[in-house]
Amino acid sequence: MVLLREVGYARPATIEDAVSLLATHDGARPLAGGQTLVNVMKARAAAPDVLVDLVDLDELRAIGFSSDGLLEIGAMVTYTQLMGSSEVDVARPILAEVASTIADVQVRNRGTVGGNVCVSDPTNHFPPLLVALGATFTIRAESGERTVSADEFFLGVYLTAVGEGELLTKVNVPPSSGAGDGFAGVTIGKHGTYIVDAAATVSGDDVRIALGCVAATPVRASAMEERLTGSDFSEDSVRSAAVGVGATLDPPADVHGSADYRRRLAEVSAARAVLQAARRRRAK
Amino acid sequence: MSPTPSNSLLQGASSSTVVETVEPVVLEKGYIGRSVPRKEDRRLVQGLGTFFDDVRRHGMGYVHFVRSPYAHARILSIDVSKALELEGVYGTITGDEVAIHTDPFFEMSVEPGGNIKDYALAVGRVRHMGEPVAAVCASTRELARDAADLIEVEYDALPVLVDAEESLKDEVVLHDDAGSNVVWSGVFDWGDVDQALAEADHVVKIDRLHFHRFSSTPLECAGALVEYDKGTGEWTLTCNHQMPGVGAIWMAPALRTGIDKLRFVTHDIGGGFGNKICLHPQYVVLCLMARKLGRPVQWTEWRTDQHTANAHGNERTFLDVEVAVKADGTMTGFKVKALDDCGAFPRYEPLGCIIWAQVTPGLYSWRNIRVDFTQVCTNKSPVSPNRGYSRMQHLWLTERIVDIVATELGLDPVEVRKRNYVKAEQMPYETPNGCVYDSGDYAAALDIALDLIDYGSIEERRVEAASRGRLLGFGIGSTLDSGTNNFGQSTLLNPDLQFSGNNEAASVKLDIFGEVVVTIGTVPQGQGHETTAAQVVADILGCSPEQVNVRRGHDTWFNSHAGFSGTYASQFAFTGLGAVKGAAELVREDMVQLAAAVLQAPVDAIELADGFARIKDGPEEAALPFMALGAIVNANNAFLPPDFNPTLNHRFVCRPYFGMVDTEKKTGQLTLTYATQIHAAVVEIDPETGDVEIVDYAAVDDCGVRINPQIVEGQVHGATAHAIGAALSEEFVYDEDGTLLTANFYDYHVPHAMDMPPLKTGAMESPSPVAPLGAKGMGEGGGGGIHCIGAAIQDALRAAGGAIVYTSCNPAHRVWSMLQDPEATRANVKVVSR
Amino acid sequence: MEAPARSRAISLEVNGEQIEMEVPARRLLVHFIRDDLGLTGTHVGCDTGNCGACTIDLDGQPVKSCMALAVQADGAKIRTVEGLAAEGELTALQQAFNKHHALQCGYCTPGMLMSATALLERNPHPTEDEVRYALQGNICRCTGYVNIVEAVVAVGEEHA
């Protein structure tokens, strides 16, 4: 481990060139911040033949609004950038709040939103969060561009809707419009990896809850969402709605917790995320 | 407080323990006792330190080890041919070559453990995941790594043992030469514990306690740059081995060469904590490769390898504990079966079987103790000394006992400690097995800790925390850091071992231009030896620490080392500084005599001060700068009378004196100094998740005279951080295939800056009557944090089922389990009352 | 559009000096700094980007150089610990580390200094919590962080 295999490196100047490189070379992978990919290559757990460095693609660093008011976040936007963005602060501050708890400042200076979702590691922060927020993902291929919903984006461990020869260009997040967002869980040490986490959004008529770390991809706690329809979101209501969330899950067991422990954490985290979201919701 | 001499340490000492008191020189408190800023810092803050991986040699090759992916397997074949074809590869080495060119390392234990054959690479069989099987050397680090992938090893998997109790059955035997997995076993029996149990008002029985595997994981990994001089047959190892004396004793016979053919050179070392003591297997491989390839070879351990295959701390299971307690809370004795899991190869670790006996009774005055100790091999990483080595595990046992006794009998944990602590007026105190606690006032130190943590407000804080849905708990951990070992303790392990006593060497010289130069046999890894040694020399020679140049690190060619040289076992303040003091005093004597001769004054009219040798209260001109003295002796000495030969260059060996060890009764003076640590913690538990937060923490240390209080306090901080990590998250966990599941810093979580609680520290100074400067070694601490956090968790859980803490590491999931099923842990404990 | 290549000629500024060198694409930035440039103050302490001993300043931000490739630094401006003290004159932070005994073995120190320097450049008077947050990516096994945090806070207070 710890030293990379020989690899080819390219630094395209345009998104078209990047996509073309990814499509042309078997075993080519995009290189964003490298905070996961470089480690994976050090461990020789993955060994792409070609790295397509996205560093010069300024278009991918933009944060702005679409014509219908969606917050558009370029795939190369770093966590530090999210934290300093006034657009994010106005439209969906939970994104910056969660970003500020990822690892440490060095990682946040390089790690990107695109990297976080494309890696699709079950313990990553953004997959459950973006599922709860109902985000969409814009993917560019040589054949054109398409947008995929959060529920269709995450396919498995390290597996997303971004296929060979394709590039994630944007993550599109609905503005909060008065909704409250919450995120809760238990980590290994402060700002460490999550053992279980939950993201929740509570708006006037809608609750969305997504659980992380309990399956290969984020899990919507649909039954709990249903139980909360028309809820007053009091502590008691939310906690009783959370009961049974764990029973539907088949979480992994490892050094940091048994499957039962994770089931329990899922219930607790879901309740806490919902309560936090409900507190932050703006009265209509 | 100045060191207080005492005439006799013992009243009515047993004949097997004789202690000689050293009358400590009452030094003018110049630099000793002051927090002099460190001399080491200047280079280190500029990134100009020299760590071994920073060193380059022309033509050097980089080495990568091929390591076993199996925990237990036969090696069927190794094919290096494809690796050798890769351009840039200089060569390889396998276990077969090692078996031809070296002899197995000497084993410390008696049979059966003593029959184990331990080579530098696996020979025929691998016994833990990550065990080095072959090595390849290439022109770059990357190429060595690539070449390693081309070495083909065929294995035939064998059944895996990852449990010490399972290993005892000897159904799967790891070392055929030994014929058993038992490395050593013995019974230590002092006083009459059966009688104490019969007479007790309460007998508290604890079925099982487990001290887990972890280590200090120094940030710099192990490694060496090794050069071989074909002309002289000498090897130079630029490395970070923290105990070169013992390293050489292992390596030289294995390499079939003389000890003097191995030159160890250390510069700056990025932490050791004991984890850089058993590096001899990899170093022997490097020596062989340097010789075989005819070029310098360099190896830097990877973090994953350090966790998987270097050094784990002692893992110990305590079974069938029985404690005798009187109605008034006096504890009169205990017995226990201790099962130590030393991993695949014992190496240094058999000493762990007896080193705990330095602190047999912990801080308590019980006299009837029986320990039935067995050590076994398993298919895990070898164990080697880790900060607190073997004593920490035993002290955890005594502290668990005290807390469980207190909980079960409804006694106050503070009161039961004060009742049972050895009292200040009993110092120096001889323990049931003949060790002598030199000084200390445990109750006073505890009071300081209680004060720092505002003990009086605990119940109020408990109620307040409960209102927020949190369980608050308070716990104490009282420990001793025993320092300056008597290596005669090894005869308790194996009466045939020819080791006893201890030593450290240093030299001091005054050079031609008046520079004071000091070399020491120690191997600092951050303890500030250059600075504290300079403080001592400055006070003796009457100059400032800036004028004293302490050479960095250890070098065999300094000839300032002795058989036990190194930095380990909390002894620098005694042996290291004792050697420095001795050498400086000899130089001082020369200086005074020389100045007296030159200034034509009587010897007792001369003083050394401000960098001069001068006549006390004499005229200004009657003063010689150091430069003048140095110049005379080195370059202008013809006028000195023939029978007067000052050299201004002296080497001194500090040899602490110990009584002999009685191998039959297993008694004797095993260490000389005992620093005290009393730690107290307040925790809050989230009952929904088991998450533990430390909300208040106090650490009180008493190491006698503090040469540099700031450095002492730094060690206390560091030891506390290690203990907090071990108590809450650091755990080496294996699955049933012998795979280490916590091999990197994601899964093996160590405290980061945000994980540390607010730390309050306090200090006392109970000078040691036996140490040359009244200063006790204290660098290890005793693991106090592990004990007090476990106790605090148990206290917090009293309000939620009353689980008993049974293991030394309690991350959230384990605490949660204790909340779900407290009965499972309570079933572990029974009280039988009269 | 250039084809992918296994090595690349890179050009970057390191501690104020312009460097041009051909490097393998697979070379980690930390090894480039240590082995190719001989700047051994930046250290390697782990395999997985946790410990921060390799922290440097890349284009004005602290980053872990073990998780970057040297080729990614083509065109960048890098500062390492050797670039802090101009002509051997220690910075206020380096002096504070000495005064407050914020280092023992010194192995994590370069990384700590780079992270703390970056903090103080953005936030000249940080609170203790802000210091801990800024140093969360730098592991120390010797000091327990107590004196390190104290030193950084002290520098902030001195220049208040």
PDB file of N, CA, C and O in Angstrom, chain B residues 61 147 251 286 342 347 377 398 476 484 487 491 507 523 548 607 657 672 823:
ATOM      1  N   GLY B  61      19.283   2.327  -1.626  1.00  0.00           N
ATOM      2  CA  GLY B  61      18.081   1.678  -2.132  1.00  0.00           C
ATOM      3  C   GLY B  61      16.991   1.735  -1.073  1.00  0.00           C
ATOM      4  O   GLY B  61      17.274   1.848   0.113  1.00  0.00           O
ATOM      5  N   ALA B 147       7.770  -3.678  -7.126  1.00  0.00           N
ATOM      6  CA  ALA B 147       8.466  -4.968  -7.152  1.00  0.00           C
ATOM      7  C   ALA B 147       7.865  -5.930  -6.139  1.00  0.00           C
ATOM      8  O   ALA B 147       7.775  -7.136  -6.391  1.00  0.00           O
ATOM      9  N   MET B 251      20.703  -8.401  18.108  1.00  0.00           N
ATOM     10  CA  MET B 251      21.114  -8.448  16.706  1.00  0.00           C
ATOM     11  C   MET B 251      22.487  -9.069  16.485  1.00  0.00           C
ATOM     12  O   MET B 251      22.687  -9.798  15.510  1.00  0.00           O
ATOM     13  N   LEU B 286      17.633  -5.558   7.130  1.00  0.00           N
ATOM     14  CA  LEU B 286      18.324  -4.446   6.477  1.00  0.00           C
ATOM     15  C   LEU B 286      19.832  -4.657   6.506  1.00  0.00           C
ATOM     16  O   LEU B 286      20.523  -4.363   5.519  1.00  0.00           O
ATOM     17  N   CYS B 342       0.509 -12.426  24.226  1.00  0.00           N
ATOM     18  CA  CYS B 342       1.672 -11.704  23.704  1.00  0.00           C
ATOM     19  C   CYS B 342       1.752 -11.711  22.187  1.00  0.00           C
ATOM     20  O   CYS B 342       2.759 -11.281  21.630  1.00  0.00           O
ATOM     21  N   ARG B 347       9.401 -12.153  22.163  1.00  0.00           N
ATOM     22  CA  ARG B 347      10.482 -11.160  22.096  1.00  0.00           C
ATOM     23  C   ARG B 347      10.750 -10.513  23.434  1.00  0.00           C
ATOM     24  O   ARG B 347      11.228 -11.160  24.345  1.00  0.00           O
ATOM     25  N   CYS B 377       0.941 -17.341  23.353  1.00  0.00           N
ATOM     26  CA  CYS B 377       1.031 -16.788  21.997  1.00  0.00           C
ATOM     27  C   CYS B 377      -0.311 -16.932  21.296  1.00  0.00           C
ATOM     28  O   CYS B 377      -1.066 -17.869  21.537  1.00  0.00           O
ATOM     29  N   THR B 398      -6.010  -3.186  39.943  1.00  0.00           N
ATOM     30  CA  THR B 398      -6.210  -2.768  41.336  1.00  0.00           C
ATOM     31  C   THR B 398      -7.269  -1.669  41.425  1.00  0.00           C
ATOM     32  O   THR B 398      -8.095  -1.670  42.347  1.00  0.00           O
ATOM     33  N   ILE B 476     -12.051   8.074  39.773  1.00  0.00           N
ATOM     34  CA  ILE B 476     -10.662   8.327  40.154  1.00  0.00           C
ATOM     35  C   ILE B 476      -9.780   7.229  39.573  1.00  0.00           C
ATOM     36  O   ILE B 476     -10.192   6.068  39.490  1.00  0.00           O
ATOM     37  N   THR B 484      13.409   3.342  36.778  1.00  0.00           N
ATOM     38  CA  THR B 484      14.745   2.802  37.029  1.00  0.00           C
ATOM     39  C   THR B 484      14.658   1.345  37.463  1.00  0.00           C
ATOM     40  O   THR B 484      14.739   0.985  38.628  1.00  0.00           O
ATOM     41  N   PHE B 487      17.214  -4.846  36.228  1.00  0.00           N
ATOM     42  CA  PHE B 487      17.043  -5.913  35.242  1.00  0.00           C
ATOM     43  C   PHE B 487      17.189  -7.305  35.854  1.00  0.00           C
ATOM     44  O   PHE B 487      16.919  -8.303  35.198  1.00  0.00           O
ATOM     45  N   THR B 491      15.385 -12.346  36.226  1.00  0.00           N
ATOM     46  CA  THR B 491      15.658 -13.676  36.771  1.00  0.00           C
ATOM     47  C   THR B 491      14.415 -14.296  37.394  1.00  0.00           C
ATOM     48  O   THR B 491      14.357 -15.512  37.583  1.00  0.00           O
ATOM     49  N   SER B 507      29.102  11.527  28.979  1.00  0.00           N
ATOM     50  CA  SER B 507      30.389  12.215  29.124  1.00  0.00           C
ATOM     51  C   SER B 507      30.210  13.703  28.998  1.00  0.00           C
ATOM     52  O   SER B 507      29.321  14.190  28.311  1.00  0.00           O
ATOM     53  N   VAL B 523      18.263   7.936  24.354  1.00  0.00           N
ATOM     54  CA  VAL B 523      17.726   8.053  22.994  1.00  0.00           C
ATOM     55  C   VAL B 523      16.424   8.841  23.070  1.00  0.00           C
ATOM     56  O   VAL B 523      15.345   8.264  23.033  1.00  0.00           O
ATOM     57  N   VAL B 548      26.047  25.117  27.169  1.00  0.00           N
ATOM     58  CA  VAL B 548      26.243  23.669  27.217  1.00  0.00           C
ATOM     59  C   VAL B 548      25.656  23.061  25.951  1.00  0.00           C
ATOM     60  O   VAL B 548      24.468  23.207  25.689  1.00  0.00           O
ATOM     61  N   GLU B 607      35.395  29.184  43.137  1.00  0.00           N
ATOM     62  CA  GLU B 607      33.999  28.908  42.797  1.00  0.00           C
ATOM     63  C   GLU B 607      33.840  28.959  41.280  1.00  0.00           C
ATOM     64  O   GLU B 607      34.607  29.602  40.572  1.00  0.00           O
ATOM     65  N   TYR B 657      22.006   1.302  42.634  1.00  0.00           N
ATOM     66  CA  TYR B 657      22.243   0.101  43.417  1.00  0.00           C
ATOM     67  C   TYR B 657      20.926  -0.537  43.838  1.00  0.00           C
ATOM     68  O   TYR B 657      20.043   0.120  44.352  1.00  0.00           O
ATOM     69  N   LEU B 672      13.556   1.572  41.525  1.00  0.00           N
ATOM     70  CA  LEU B 672      13.995   2.438  42.600  1.00  0.00           C
ATOM     71  C   LEU B 672      13.057   3.599  42.888  1.00  0.00           C
ATOM     72  O   LEU B 672      12.965   4.039  44.019  1.00  0.00           O
ATOM     73  N   GLU B 823     -27.312  -6.352  33.371  1.00  0.00           N
ATOM     74  CA  GLU B 823     -27.249  -7.610  34.107  1.00  0.00           C
ATOM     75  C   GLU B 823     -26.107  -8.495  33.626  1.00  0.00           C
ATOM     76  O   GLU B 823     -25.487  -9.211  34.411  1.00  0.00           O
TER      77      GLU B 823
END
